[in-house]
Amino acid sequence: MATADSIAAPDRPAATAPADTVVQLPEVRVDRDRPRIDAKRRMPTAAASDIPAHASGRATENLADLLVQAPGIHVQQYGGLGAFSTVSLRGAPAGQISVLIDGVPLNSGGHAVTNLSDLPLAAVDRIEIYRGLSPFGLGVAAPGGTINLVSVAERSHVGARIARGSFDSWDGSAAGGVSRGPWFGQLHLGHQNSHADFDYYDDNATPFNAYDDSMKTRVNNQFTTGNAVGAIGWRPNAGIELALHENFFTKDQGVPGLAASPALATQLDLTRSITHLTGSVEGTQFLPTARGRLAGTVENSRFQDLEGELGRGRHDTDDRLTARDAALELQWSRLLTGFSFQAAGNLRREDASLHDAADGWADAPDSRRDLRGASLGVQWRGLADVLVLHAAERREWIDDQLHALGFGGTVVTQSIARTMRSPQLGAALAAKWGIGVRSNWSRGERAPDFRELFGDEGSVAGNAALVPETSESWDLALTWRTPAHWGVQGSASVGRFETHAKDLIVYVKNTPSSVKALNVSSTRITGHEWAADVVTPFGLEGSLALTTQEAIDTGPVVFWNGKVVPQHPRHEGFARIGWRHAGWLTSTDVQWMGETFLDRYNRQRLAPRALIAARLGVPAFHPALRVIVEGRNLSDEQATDVAGFPLPGRSLWIAFEAGLGHREGLTR
């Protein structure tokens, strides 16, 4: 709305128009959300990415699809949709990456590595990625980086989608929310299932003999998942909020094993429940902003290999992992001009109850880990926010009470106490013309998990003498963002990173039928990250993420020293270009990976590859309805990330989606 005084025509004096005249301007429609910058606000000096979910226009989407859009990330998959997959940030091992849902850690003493395929995206709004430097306010000190899945916080919306794909795959979700005065609630439901019976190239475990190679169909690879995410909250005013959240997930799947020797009957079932109560109170000049959390996690997994098809003996396990967590974060942002102070603390208890009905021995008593953590941090913003300095440190006190079965079924008890320290420093400078510079240093440790410490009563032997992994990292980056008056939203960055890690835990052959975890590896990783994105007023958009790195083993094992660390490609990238307008969309993307090695002796080599995808979205009958057709791996690349675990070839998907009254509408 504007007055005639402000828009009077040049040939008519402005004074001739009545003062209260209103001129109606044409409708202006914004077809793209404002950039998500929550991660960068939390850690202004860090190499942070904020990736929105459900914004790419894909017919179906999983966590791996989103993560590869950021530089410095390598996703390792043991199959296609629904299969076990892990993530590495800047070459850090998967066990050094903390994965959280709304700030609740999924890593635990029971398992240091989080399976990405067990994290559905139906209720996820965005993903915060911190490469290297991570915010201690989340209650973790991850030496390799942090990934935080943030749930949808919309108050009033209704939406649904269903997708059908190759290999008899289905993906469906529905969501609804309501708000009444200070109260709000929401519910998200999701379901996936697939036979995953794709064709793959089988070398019969003889990579140097092509005469026995053939095409086969993946068997016992089916899976079914279901998840429900709900929240009820109370917001009496803009400065206070209290909410109760529930995140439930269940999964039943076959475990196909190696491609050359498939397991036909092995099964794995998982049920996980995360319940957490969150509260926040906005601060004043002297009182801090306070955020608190009480959380409980229960995870039950059932694994059956009654025929010993995986070569690790007969197993019928029923394991239960529980965690209880309390956290409080305080932030003083107005106490002193230019300074911001943060203090955080958390208490966490983890219990592991392991049961194997097929091993012939009585179960060991439960094992427990108690963790106390505290952190202090300070930020200074000077020169009219041109310069930001950051310093923080976190201390963790960990007490383990471990129980395992020893020789002859005897119970072995170990009590281990550790104190771990994680300091960090950062600086960011904003120059003219949108140019900026940032640099960080951090040091972190990861304590061994229960499996590494006391084994699994099967093929893994315990080692209570393990010490924490240690990692020290540096990075320096140059950034640029388009000025606001250009009419084009865009940014670009180039950075260098370096990491020295020691006492890395590696499973080494212990007997002909078992392995043992040992601190026998150290690495030096150096690399560069390039990133760029642009959005034009005409609906055209594009993005690029590229990583080059050199990961070299510097440990004491003479046969590994100087070799490239396995699963660390020298070049990896993602590029996307697309167009969208008024519900229409079309885009194509390519994910490529350079040469990489699968073993520490650098004898098994994976050739470079490129996976190409394309999609088209068309409004259907109503502005709130859309049909999306998508093709993946269009060149039918016979790819693999891990030896013996093939990835799917070409696949086709079609999706129908509807959205009313919420940000996930069809303008995205």
XYZ file of C-alpha atoms in Angstrom, residues 32-523:
492
model
C 10.689 -19.215 -2.495
C 11.253 -19.180 1.239
C 13.687 -16.867 2.877
C 17.093 -18.542 3.334
C 17.368 -20.629 6.470
C 20.134 -19.144 8.588
C 19.414 -20.566 12.035
C 22.629 -22.632 12.015
C 24.749 -19.607 11.079
C 23.114 -17.472 13.746
C 23.939 -20.078 16.367
C 27.577 -20.414 15.189
C 28.459 -17.353 13.069
C 32.094 -18.385 12.546
C 31.493 -22.057 11.759
C 31.270 -23.810 8.402
C 27.527 -24.349 8.759
C 24.847 -25.309 6.251
C 21.071 -25.089 6.684
C 19.310 -27.327 4.157
C 15.489 -27.208 3.900
C 13.688 -30.530 3.505
C 10.976 -31.101 0.883
C 12.154 -28.107 -1.163
C 13.955 -29.927 -3.984
C 10.814 -31.149 -5.740
C 11.873 -34.794 -5.593
C 9.222 -37.464 -5.830
C 10.748 -39.129 -2.788
C 13.530 -37.962 -0.537
C 15.813 -39.445 2.105
C 18.455 -38.002 4.377
C 21.334 -38.987 2.104
C 19.759 -36.992 -0.775
C 19.881 -33.822 1.311
C 23.278 -34.252 2.930
C 25.188 -34.582 -0.351
C 24.054 -31.056 -1.292
C 26.560 -29.582 1.187
C 30.338 -29.593 0.635
C 32.622 -31.728 2.774
C 30.104 -34.560 3.111
C 30.519 -38.182 2.041
C 27.623 -40.618 2.424
C 28.469 -44.318 2.420
C 25.585 -46.647 1.518
C 25.345 -50.419 1.857
C 22.555 -50.651 -0.707
C 19.666 -48.508 -1.916
C 16.587 -47.081 -0.247
C 16.253 -48.398 3.322
C 19.744 -49.921 3.510
C 22.311 -49.099 6.178
C 24.177 -45.859 5.447
C 26.603 -43.592 7.306
C 28.017 -40.098 6.865
C 31.487 -38.578 7.076
C 32.216 -34.839 7.420
C 35.562 -33.632 6.091
C 36.909 -37.165 6.239
C 36.073 -37.725 9.907
C 34.936 -41.284 10.750
C 31.188 -41.822 11.098
C 31.597 -42.480 14.835
C 32.887 -38.922 15.326
C 29.743 -37.364 13.818
C 26.946 -36.523 16.246
C 23.442 -36.917 14.811
C 20.511 -35.360 16.679
C 16.742 -34.964 16.303
C 15.636 -31.604 17.700
C 18.774 -31.533 19.829
C 18.329 -35.059 21.251
C 21.465 -37.150 20.513
C 21.030 -40.455 18.680
C 24.646 -41.538 19.170
C 25.177 -43.355 22.434
C 27.425 -45.757 24.250
C 25.372 -48.532 22.662
C 26.318 -47.424 19.135
C 28.586 -44.557 18.136
C 27.477 -44.728 14.488
C 23.971 -43.618 13.480
C 22.207 -45.335 10.580
C 20.928 -42.576 8.265
C 18.241 -44.829 6.793
C 16.566 -44.969 10.218
C 15.889 -41.219 10.130
C 12.734 -40.528 8.058
C 12.153 -37.021 6.711
C 8.341 -36.871 6.851
C 8.329 -34.410 9.775
C 11.728 -32.770 9.227
C 11.707 -29.077 8.330
C 15.417 -28.563 7.801
C 18.846 -30.019 8.534
C 21.568 -28.094 10.323
C 25.078 -29.255 9.388
C 28.165 -28.113 11.282
C 31.429 -29.172 9.652
C 34.166 -29.104 12.280
C 33.151 -26.487 14.854
C 29.855 -27.484 16.558
C 27.645 -25.613 19.060
C 28.088 -26.899 22.600
C 24.557 -25.718 23.394
C 23.301 -28.909 21.725
C 24.898 -30.909 24.540
C 27.482 -32.782 22.459
C 31.179 -32.381 21.728
C 31.597 -34.013 18.336
C 35.192 -33.969 17.036
C 34.054 -34.537 13.441
C 30.939 -32.350 13.249
C 27.230 -32.348 14.010
C 24.007 -32.964 12.066
C 20.779 -31.779 13.704
C 17.368 -32.646 12.218
C 14.862 -29.913 13.070
C 11.186 -30.889 13.062
C 8.471 -28.889 11.331
C 7.251 -26.063 13.556
C 4.329 -24.846 11.460
C 1.163 -24.274 13.500
C -1.722 -24.650 11.017
C -1.439 -26.793 7.915
C -2.765 -29.860 6.154
C -0.736 -31.834 3.655
C -0.321 -35.285 2.154
C 1.769 -37.036 -0.462
C 2.101 -40.505 -1.906
C 4.797 -41.809 -4.239
C 5.181 -45.025 -6.222
C 8.550 -46.163 -7.544
C 10.585 -48.924 -9.096
C 11.250 -52.194 -7.276
C 7.685 -52.171 -5.870
C 8.404 -49.136 -3.676
C 5.885 -46.910 -1.881
C 6.390 -43.718 0.088
C 3.523 -41.881 1.776
C 3.064 -39.182 4.396
C 0.346 -37.014 5.889
C 0.520 -34.034 8.201
C -1.828 -31.746 10.058
C -1.560 -28.952 12.586
C -3.834 -26.694 14.539
C -3.491 -23.704 16.865
C -6.044 -22.257 19.288
C -4.947 -19.234 21.230
C -1.741 -20.065 23.099
C -2.085 -23.806 22.353
C -0.841 -25.607 19.263
C -0.510 -29.194 18.112
C 0.714 -31.125 15.119
C 0.930 -34.690 13.868
C 3.002 -36.181 11.036
C 2.658 -39.760 9.796
C 4.914 -41.524 7.322
C 5.290 -44.940 5.723
C 7.780 -46.523 3.316
C 8.162 -49.996 1.924
C 10.030 -51.603 -0.945
C 11.020 -55.008 -2.245
C 14.321 -53.392 -3.332
C 14.853 -56.318 -5.699
C 17.017 -54.471 -8.192
C 19.400 -56.080 -10.660
C 23.120 -55.758 -9.998
C 26.445 -56.809 -11.460
C 27.938 -59.703 -9.446
C 31.673 -60.371 -9.798
C 31.304 -63.554 -7.689
C 33.856 -62.114 -5.224
C 36.614 -62.567 -7.835
C 37.341 -58.998 -9.027
C 40.267 -60.098 -11.209
C 38.359 -62.878 -12.989
C 35.637 -61.646 -15.337
C 34.652 -65.086 -16.633
C 32.371 -65.897 -13.672
C 30.631 -62.490 -13.576
C 26.889 -62.181 -14.162
C 23.787 -60.044 -13.545
C 21.680 -61.066 -10.552
C 18.670 -59.824 -8.598
C 19.043 -58.617 -5.011
C 17.129 -60.903 -2.629
C 16.032 -60.560 1.014
C 16.409 -56.803 0.629
C 12.822 -55.781 1.424
C 11.930 -53.312 4.171
C 8.915 -51.609 5.730
C 9.051 -48.484 7.907
C 6.511 -46.400 9.784
C 6.913 -43.238 11.803
C 4.754 -40.847 13.774
C 5.865 -37.445 15.029
C 3.615 -35.329 17.225
C 3.814 -32.281 19.438
C 1.559 -30.381 21.831
C 2.659 -26.938 22.929
C 1.728 -23.856 24.894
C 2.878 -20.342 24.023
C 1.279 -17.736 26.342
C 3.344 -14.932 24.784
C 6.176 -14.376 22.355
C 8.850 -15.001 24.970
C 7.696 -18.291 26.528
C 7.098 -21.706 24.989
C 6.600 -25.187 26.422
C 6.137 -28.253 24.206
C 5.946 -32.033 24.514
C 7.269 -33.997 21.517
C 7.091 -37.658 20.512
C 9.069 -39.220 17.669
C 8.247 -42.897 17.019
C 9.890 -45.055 14.359
C 9.646 -48.747 13.445
C 11.386 -50.751 10.741
C 11.358 -54.377 9.576
C 13.912 -55.405 6.977
C 15.802 -58.261 5.451
C 19.590 -58.325 5.702
C 20.804 -59.470 2.266
C 24.507 -59.723 3.083
C 27.184 -59.716 0.402
C 26.135 -59.679 -3.226
C 28.233 -62.749 -4.057
C 26.908 -64.726 -1.067
C 23.419 -63.451 -0.204
C 21.679 -64.185 3.085
C 18.190 -65.492 2.371
C 16.551 -65.504 5.811
C 18.424 -63.028 8.016
C 16.171 -60.323 9.488
C 16.509 -57.103 11.488
C 13.701 -55.253 13.286
C 14.010 -51.879 15.021
C 11.653 -49.825 17.199
C 12.650 -46.408 18.560
C 10.779 -43.865 20.666
C 12.093 -40.390 21.509
C 10.022 -38.391 23.980
C 11.188 -34.936 25.001
C 9.830 -31.921 26.814
C 11.294 -28.564 25.788
C 10.891 -25.111 27.248
C 12.297 -21.670 26.526
C 12.065 -18.254 28.176
C 13.303 -15.085 26.474
C 15.753 -13.102 28.557
C 16.072 -9.446 29.493
C 19.100 -7.223 29.846
C 20.239 -8.927 33.054
C 18.382 -12.258 32.920
C 19.530 -14.848 30.379
C 17.514 -16.527 27.680
C 16.965 -20.073 28.964
C 16.308 -23.243 26.980
C 15.779 -26.574 28.692
C 15.124 -30.157 27.671
C 14.128 -33.421 29.333
C 14.359 -36.407 26.994
C 13.999 -40.162 27.043
C 14.985 -42.553 24.254
C 14.096 -46.238 24.055
C 15.493 -48.337 21.209
C 14.804 -52.034 20.774
C 16.447 -54.066 18.004
C 15.922 -57.711 17.108
C 18.408 -59.500 14.838
C 17.977 -63.077 13.624
C 20.588 -65.104 11.747
C 19.687 -68.602 12.863
C 21.576 -70.251 10.001
C 24.782 -68.235 10.354
C 24.382 -66.874 6.831
C 26.534 -63.795 7.490
C 29.476 -65.894 8.628
C 29.445 -64.644 12.216
C 27.805 -67.627 13.878
C 24.168 -68.159 14.853
C 22.456 -65.210 16.524
C 18.986 -64.394 17.823
C 19.437 -61.083 19.617
C 16.970 -58.857 21.401
C 18.826 -55.710 22.500
C 17.368 -52.775 24.383
C 19.148 -49.416 24.623
C 17.741 -46.598 26.739
C 18.902 -43.044 27.396
C 17.666 -40.334 29.733
C 18.862 -36.798 29.193
C 18.452 -33.408 30.873
C 19.968 -30.249 29.406
C 19.922 -26.522 30.142
C 21.350 -23.695 28.034
C 21.662 -20.076 29.204
C 22.592 -17.140 27.004
C 23.255 -13.534 28.024
C 23.162 -11.409 24.880
C 22.489 -7.958 26.377
C 24.626 -7.949 29.511
C 27.580 -6.075 27.994
C 27.634 -4.215 24.705
C 29.096 -6.392 21.983
C 29.452 -9.471 24.202
C 27.351 -12.626 24.359
C 27.899 -15.293 27.008
C 26.712 -18.899 26.854
C 26.652 -21.593 29.510
C 25.255 -25.082 29.090
C 25.124 -28.293 31.036
C 23.587 -31.726 30.653
C 23.230 -35.023 32.468
C 22.773 -38.260 30.545
C 22.453 -41.908 31.477
C 22.589 -44.731 28.933
C 21.807 -48.392 29.590
C 22.390 -51.372 27.336
C 20.586 -54.662 27.892
C 21.812 -57.344 25.472
C 20.191 -60.732 24.958
C 21.152 -63.490 22.505
C 19.021 -66.629 22.671
C 21.178 -68.535 20.183
C 24.642 -68.267 21.751
C 24.086 -70.874 24.456
C 25.264 -68.653 27.319
C 23.469 -66.701 30.003
C 23.143 -62.973 29.306
C 25.563 -60.556 30.917
C 24.162 -57.925 33.309
C 23.233 -54.559 31.846
C 25.989 -52.060 31.082
C 25.682 -48.366 31.885
C 27.259 -45.069 30.905
C 26.815 -41.890 32.970
C 27.782 -38.603 31.338
C 28.024 -35.128 32.817
C 28.837 -32.247 30.519
C 29.337 -28.519 30.962
C 30.422 -25.758 28.603
C 31.191 -22.048 28.686
C 31.454 -19.738 25.709
C 31.797 -16.091 24.801
C 31.245 -14.170 21.573
C 32.254 -10.615 20.828
C 30.761 -8.573 18.018
C 32.661 -5.411 17.300
C 32.981 -2.716 14.665
C 29.214 -2.658 14.084
C 29.074 -6.463 13.783
C 31.837 -6.481 11.170
C 34.047 -8.660 13.363
C 32.914 -11.684 15.405
C 35.199 -13.570 17.785
C 34.173 -16.843 19.428
C 35.732 -18.965 22.171
C 34.254 -21.902 24.077
C 35.182 -25.049 25.933
C 33.274 -28.169 26.965
C 34.213 -30.727 29.598
C 32.703 -34.191 29.801
C 32.981 -36.669 32.647
C 32.106 -40.235 31.593
C 31.726 -43.208 33.927
C 31.256 -46.659 32.356
C 30.072 -49.771 34.173
C 30.611 -52.526 31.619
C 29.593 -56.169 31.834
C 30.447 -58.758 29.199
C 30.783 -62.511 28.815
C 34.311 -63.828 29.058
C 35.816 -67.255 28.494
C 33.436 -70.095 29.343
C 30.514 -67.737 29.829
C 31.964 -65.998 32.861
C 30.932 -62.397 33.498
C 33.692 -59.805 33.170
C 33.117 -56.409 34.832
C 34.992 -53.221 33.976
C 34.689 -49.750 35.527
C 36.180 -46.947 33.444
C 36.173 -43.220 34.219
C 37.237 -40.570 31.717
C 37.447 -36.796 31.546
C 37.417 -35.270 28.070
C 38.089 -31.662 27.088
C 36.956 -29.942 23.873
C 38.087 -26.331 23.271
C 37.272 -24.237 20.184
C 38.109 -20.821 18.718
C 36.602 -18.943 15.777
C 36.650 -15.599 14.001
C 34.570 -14.064 11.221
C 35.105 -10.779 9.371
C 32.486 -9.138 7.141
C 34.117 -6.849 4.574
C 32.508 -4.696 1.863
C 30.491 -5.857 -1.140
C 29.231 -8.956 0.654
C 32.714 -10.452 1.095
C 33.556 -12.242 4.326
C 36.304 -14.330 5.910
C 35.980 -16.925 8.642
C 38.433 -19.221 10.416
C 38.135 -21.842 13.163
C 40.152 -24.216 15.310
C 38.781 -27.027 17.459
C 39.881 -30.110 19.313
C 37.631 -32.990 20.301
C 37.552 -36.552 21.597
C 35.264 -39.554 21.136
C 34.968 -42.209 23.824
C 34.769 -45.867 22.652
C 31.277 -47.329 22.531
C 30.125 -50.472 24.336
C 30.689 -52.766 21.359
C 34.276 -51.614 20.972
C 34.886 -51.969 24.707
C 33.274 -55.333 25.442
C 32.352 -56.900 22.076
C 29.076 -58.450 21.001
C 29.338 -61.987 22.400
C 29.966 -63.123 18.811
C 32.523 -62.128 16.210
C 33.706 -58.941 17.998
C 36.080 -59.297 20.954
C 36.046 -56.546 23.564
C 38.985 -54.302 24.440
C 38.608 -52.329 27.681
C 42.081 -50.799 27.175
C 40.888 -48.545 24.359
C 41.523 -44.805 24.716
C 39.367 -42.037 23.191
C 39.913 -40.965 19.599
C 41.336 -37.444 19.333
C 40.929 -34.981 16.481
C 42.305 -31.454 15.942
C 40.964 -29.345 13.066
C 41.549 -25.977 11.371
C 39.683 -24.231 8.573
C 39.787 -20.947 6.666
C 37.135 -19.772 4.186
C 36.345 -16.817 1.938
C 32.633 -16.112 1.412
C 30.571 -13.802 -0.781
C 26.861 -12.946 -0.888
C 25.068 -10.894 -3.517
C 23.979 -7.391 -2.465
C 20.254 -7.028 -1.789
C 19.681 -4.510 -4.617
C 20.795 -6.926 -7.336
C 17.434 -8.700 -7.460
C 19.274 -12.039 -7.471
C 19.900 -14.114 -4.346
C 23.233 -15.844 -4.463
C 26.285 -16.818 -2.464
C 29.647 -18.484 -2.987
C 32.430 -19.736 -0.752
C 35.796 -21.433 -0.972
C 37.612 -22.846 2.021
C 40.502 -24.989 3.136
C 40.429 -27.434 6.030
C 42.958 -29.652 7.751
C 42.484 -32.354 10.375
C 44.977 -34.402 12.369
C 43.419 -37.408 14.098
C 45.119 -39.979 16.299
C 44.255 -43.107 18.283
C 41.543 -43.937 15.734
C 39.760 -47.195 16.521
C 39.912 -49.884 13.838
C 38.569 -53.440 13.925
C 41.518 -55.769 13.299
C 41.488 -59.539 12.742
C 41.892 -61.167 16.152
C 41.226 -64.854 15.401
C 40.096 -66.614 12.214
C 36.484 -65.935 13.272
C 36.631 -62.653 15.221
C 37.912 -59.086 15.196
C 39.068 -56.755 17.959
C 38.979 -52.960 18.200
C 42.428 -51.350 18.523
C 43.794 -47.775 18.594
C 46.091 -48.388 15.617
C 45.394 -45.592 13.141
C 46.174 -41.905 12.716
C 45.327 -39.697 9.757
